[in-house]
PDB file of C-alpha atoms in Angstrom:
ATOM      1  CA  MET A   1     197.788 207.318  72.143  1.00  0.00           C
ATOM      2  CA  ILE A   2     197.775 207.802  75.916  1.00  0.00           C
ATOM      3  CA  THR A   3     197.793 204.486  77.755  1.00  0.00           C
ATOM      4  CA  GLN A   4     198.495 203.104  81.205  1.00  0.00           C
ATOM      5  CA  GLY A   5     198.538 199.524  82.396  1.00  0.00           C
ATOM      6  CA  VAL A   6     199.459 197.141  85.172  1.00  0.00           C
ATOM      7  CA  THR A   7     199.943 193.392  85.553  1.00  0.00           C
ATOM      8  CA  VAL A   8     198.409 191.870  88.683  1.00  0.00           C
ATOM      9  CA  THR A   9     198.856 188.321  89.954  1.00  0.00           C
ATOM     10  CA  THR A  10     195.983 186.887  91.988  1.00  0.00           C
ATOM     11  CA  ARG A  11     194.664 183.472  92.952  1.00  0.00           C
ATOM     12  CA  CYS A  12     192.508 181.637  90.421  1.00  0.00           C
ATOM     13  CA  ASP A  13     189.030 180.941  91.799  1.00  0.00           C
ATOM     14  CA  ASP A  14     188.760 177.774  89.686  1.00  0.00           C
ATOM     15  CA  CYS A  15     191.947 175.936  90.643  1.00  0.00           C
ATOM     16  CA  GLY A  16     193.877 178.060  93.158  1.00  0.00           C
ATOM     17  CA  GLY A  17     196.764 178.612  90.745  1.00  0.00           C
ATOM     18  CA  ALA A  18     198.380 181.906  89.727  1.00  0.00           C
ATOM     19  CA  LEU A  19     196.015 184.100  87.718  1.00  0.00           C
ATOM     20  CA  ILE A  20     197.822 186.771  85.710  1.00  0.00           C
ATOM     21  CA  ARG A  21     195.674 189.833  84.877  1.00  0.00           C
ATOM     22  CA  ASP A  22     196.698 192.622  82.517  1.00  0.00           C
ATOM     23  CA  ILE A  23     194.661 195.733  83.257  1.00  0.00           C
ATOM     24  CA  GLY A  24     194.714 198.969  81.295  1.00  0.00           C
ATOM     25  CA  GLN A  25     193.122 202.228  80.298  1.00  0.00           C
ATOM     26  CA  PHE A  26     193.664 204.174  77.078  1.00  0.00           C
ATOM     27  CA  ILE A  27     192.323 206.954  74.894  1.00  0.00           C
ATOM     28  CA  ASP A  28     191.339 206.126  71.338  1.00  0.00           C
ATOM     29  CA  CYS A  29     189.663 208.623  68.988  1.00  0.00           C
ATOM     30  CA  GLY A  30     189.009 210.957  71.914  1.00  0.00           C
ATOM     31  CA  GLN A  31     187.213 208.307  73.951  1.00  0.00           C
ATOM     32  CA  LEU A  32     188.126 206.577  77.219  1.00  0.00           C
ATOM     33  CA  TRP A  33     188.598 202.800  76.905  1.00  0.00           C
ATOM     34  CA  TRP A  34     189.593 200.151  79.420  1.00  0.00           C
ATOM     35  CA  GLY A  35     190.358 196.514  79.269  1.00  0.00           C
ATOM     36  CA  THR A  36     191.347 193.517  81.279  1.00  0.00           C
ATOM     37  CA  GLU A  37     192.552 190.120  80.251  1.00  0.00           C
ATOM     38  CA  GLY A  38     193.598 187.230  82.351  1.00  0.00           C
ATOM     39  CA  GLN A  39     194.968 183.749  82.153  1.00  0.00           C
ATOM     40  CA  CYS A  40     195.597 181.117  84.771  1.00  0.00           C
ATOM     41  CA  ARG A  41     199.002 179.485  84.638  1.00  0.00           C
ATOM     42  CA  THR A  42     197.561 176.186  85.893  1.00  0.00           C
ATOM     43  CA  CYS A  43     194.114 175.674  84.365  1.00  0.00           C
ATOM     44  CA  PRO A  44     192.429 176.736  81.097  1.00  0.00           C
ATOM     45  CA  ARG A  45     190.661 179.762  82.639  1.00  0.00           C
ATOM     46  CA  ALA A  46     191.210 182.837  80.428  1.00  0.00           C
ATOM     47  CA  TRP A  47     189.290 185.902  79.246  1.00  0.00           C
ATOM     48  CA  CYS A  48     189.617 189.245  77.528  1.00  0.00           C
ATOM     49  CA  GLU A  49     187.261 192.189  78.046  1.00  0.00           C
ATOM     50  CA  GLN A  50     187.344 195.698  76.618  1.00  0.00           C
ATOM     51  CA  ASP A  51     184.828 198.521  76.795  1.00  0.00           C
ATOM     52  CA  SER A  52     184.482 202.279  76.680  1.00  0.00           C
ATOM     53  CA  GLY A  53     182.401 204.958  78.321  1.00  0.00           C
ATOM     54  CA  ALA A  54     182.504 207.868  80.695  1.00  0.00           C
ATOM     55  CA  VAL A  55     183.368 205.787  83.772  1.00  0.00           C
ATOM     56  CA  THR A  56     185.971 203.050  84.115  1.00  0.00           C
ATOM     57  CA  PRO A  57     185.070 200.153  86.464  1.00  0.00           C
ATOM     58  CA  GLU A  58     186.406 200.943  89.924  1.00  0.00           C
ATOM     59  CA  GLY A  59     188.522 197.761  90.158  1.00  0.00           C
ATOM     60  CA  ILE A  60     190.480 198.802  87.062  1.00  0.00           C
ATOM     61  CA  ARG A  61     190.899 202.400  88.307  1.00  0.00           C
ATOM     62  CA  GLN A  62     192.095 201.251  91.722  1.00  0.00           C
ATOM     63  CA  ALA A  63     194.650 198.818  90.245  1.00  0.00           C
ATOM     64  CA  LEU A  64     196.085 201.612  88.065  1.00  0.00           C
ATOM     65  CA  LEU A  65     196.133 204.114  90.933  1.00  0.00           C
ATOM     66  CA  ALA A  66     197.799 201.589  93.257  1.00  0.00           C
ATOM     67  CA  GLU A  67     200.552 200.882  90.710  1.00  0.00           C
ATOM     68  CA  HIS A  68     201.140 204.356  89.274  1.00  0.00           C
ATOM     69  CA  GLY A  69     199.659 206.783  91.800  1.00  0.00           C
ATOM     70  CA  PRO A  70     197.243 209.559  90.912  1.00  0.00           C
ATOM     71  CA  ALA A  71     197.862 212.128  88.209  1.00  0.00           C
ATOM     72  CA  ARG A  72     196.899 215.740  88.881  1.00  0.00           C
ATOM     73  CA  LEU A  73     195.286 218.052  86.320  1.00  0.00           C
ATOM     74  CA  ARG A  74     195.831 221.790  86.790  1.00  0.00           C
ATOM     75  CA  LEU A  75     195.003 224.887  84.831  1.00  0.00           C
ATOM     76  CA  ALA A  76     198.239 226.213  83.332  1.00  0.00           C
ATOM     77  CA  GLY A  77     197.460 229.922  83.319  1.00  0.00           C
ATOM     78  CA  PRO A  78     195.954 232.358  85.794  1.00  0.00           C
ATOM     79  CA  GLY A  79     192.799 234.223  84.907  1.00  0.00           C
ATOM     80  CA  THR A  80     191.278 231.499  82.735  1.00  0.00           C
ATOM     81  CA  SER A  81     187.657 232.231  81.865  1.00  0.00           C
ATOM     82  CA  SER A  82     185.173 230.016  83.702  1.00  0.00           C
ATOM     83  CA  VAL A  83     182.860 229.539  80.712  1.00  0.00           C
ATOM     84  CA  PRO A  84     185.042 227.183  78.611  1.00  0.00           C
ATOM     85  CA  VAL A  85     186.135 225.288  81.727  1.00  0.00           C
ATOM     86  CA  LEU A  86     182.529 224.729  82.810  1.00  0.00           C
ATOM     87  CA  ARG A  87     181.473 223.682  79.312  1.00  0.00           C
ATOM     88  CA  ALA A  88     184.304 221.177  78.988  1.00  0.00           C
ATOM     89  CA  LEU A  89     183.620 219.653  82.408  1.00  0.00           C
ATOM     90  CA  ARG A  90     179.862 219.432  81.777  1.00  0.00           C
ATOM     91  CA  GLU A  91     180.391 217.751  78.397  1.00  0.00           C
ATOM     92  CA  MET A  92     182.998 215.311  79.714  1.00  0.00           C
ATOM     93  CA  HIS A  93     181.146 214.221  82.823  1.00  0.00           C
ATOM     94  CA  GLY A  94     177.469 214.988  82.159  1.00  0.00           C
ATOM     95  CA  LEU A  95     177.376 217.326  85.159  1.00  0.00           C
ATOM     96  CA  SER A  96     174.753 219.794  86.271  1.00  0.00           C
ATOM     97  CA  PRO A  97     175.848 223.449  86.305  1.00  0.00           C
ATOM     98  CA  ALA A  98     176.299 223.313  90.099  1.00  0.00           C
ATOM     99  CA  GLN A  99     178.368 220.119  89.909  1.00  0.00           C
ATOM    100  CA  ALA A 100     180.514 221.619  87.144  1.00  0.00           C
ATOM    101  CA  ARG A 101     181.139 224.741  89.252  1.00  0.00           C
ATOM    102  CA  THR A 102     182.237 222.600  92.186  1.00  0.00           C
ATOM    103  CA  MET A 103     184.601 220.604  89.951  1.00  0.00           C
ATOM    104  CA  ALA A 104     185.928 223.795  88.313  1.00  0.00           C
ATOM    105  CA  ASP A 105     186.654 225.273  91.761  1.00  0.00           C
ATOM    106  CA  GLU A 106     188.603 222.130  92.649  1.00  0.00           C
ATOM    107  CA  LEU A 107     190.480 222.344  89.337  1.00  0.00           C
ATOM    108  CA  ARG A 108     191.414 225.987  90.047  1.00  0.00           C
ATOM    109  CA  THR A 109     192.663 225.259  93.576  1.00  0.00           C
ATOM    110  CA  ALA A 110     194.095 221.827  94.343  1.00  0.00           C
ATOM    111  CA  GLY A 111     193.612 220.385  90.852  1.00  0.00           C
ATOM    112  CA  LEU A 112     191.669 217.290  89.828  1.00  0.00           C
ATOM    113  CA  THR A 113     193.121 213.840  90.438  1.00  0.00           C
ATOM    114  CA  GLY A 114     192.559 210.487  88.790  1.00  0.00           C
ATOM    115  CA  THR A 115     194.406 208.058  86.588  1.00  0.00           C
ATOM    116  CA  LEU A 116     196.842 209.502  84.062  1.00  0.00           C
ATOM    117  CA  VAL A 117     194.535 208.528  81.190  1.00  0.00           C
ATOM    118  CA  GLU A 118     191.463 210.133  82.794  1.00  0.00           C
ATOM    119  CA  MET A 119     193.306 213.393  83.487  1.00  0.00           C
ATOM    120  CA  GLU A 120     194.799 213.507  79.975  1.00  0.00           C
ATOM    121  CA  LEU A 121     191.314 213.060  78.515  1.00  0.00           C
ATOM    122  CA  VAL A 122     189.933 215.999  80.535  1.00  0.00           C
ATOM    123  CA  ALA A 123     193.021 218.076  79.657  1.00  0.00           C
ATOM    124  CA  ALA A 124     192.394 217.408  75.947  1.00  0.00           C
ATOM    125  CA  ALA A 125     188.769 218.585  76.330  1.00  0.00           C
ATOM    126  CA  LEU A 126     189.967 221.763  78.014  1.00  0.00           C
ATOM    127  CA  ARG A 127     192.610 222.373  75.333  1.00  0.00           C
ATOM    128  CA  ARG A 128     189.961 222.013  72.600  1.00  0.00           C
ATOM    129  CA  ARG A 129     188.273 224.996  74.260  1.00  0.00           C
ATOM    130  CA  SER A 130     191.599 226.912  74.336  1.00  0.00           C
ATOM    131  CA  VAL A 131     192.112 226.354  78.057  1.00  0.00           C
ATOM    132  CA  ALA A 132     195.756 225.662  78.921  1.00  0.00           C
ATOM    133  CA  ALA A 133     196.062 222.678  81.257  1.00  0.00           C
ATOM    134  CA  THR A 134     198.886 220.481  82.519  1.00  0.00           C
ATOM    135  CA  VAL A 135     198.896 216.941  83.831  1.00  0.00           C
ATOM    136  CA  GLU A 136     201.445 215.870  86.427  1.00  0.00           C
ATOM    137  CA  SER A 137     201.893 212.173  87.018  1.00  0.00           C
ATOM    138  CA  ALA A 138     202.985 210.776  90.376  1.00  0.00           C
ATOM    139  CA  ALA A 139     206.275 209.778  88.702  1.00  0.00           C
ATOM    140  CA  ASP A 140     207.082 213.436  87.830  1.00  0.00           C
TER     141      ASP A 140
END
């Protein structure tokens, strides 16, 4: 399982105490999931949320990117056929053909960036179509 998380301390809106939030993203059964749970150290405020889908809430993405930096997805071999790349990108992101071409061009040049989990999910979709891809994390 590919997973990435961060613990963030903020101010509790209810009492002003320290609110500890655990934020994460993971892949389970080929699907992107995210979650957040929090608990105030001073008052009874607490929650746990988890969901899945094509897009992670921006607050969760930004917390992961701030802590871990962006990961970069690149094609591993030169001369990769465009057809499987375009199909994988369209299926993953629900893109139009023109949008998929734009994203594929970015993948071929600078590479795509996002959270480690997001880039690993796209890399897995490419690999299922026999497209060699690598993911470099900011820590590499």
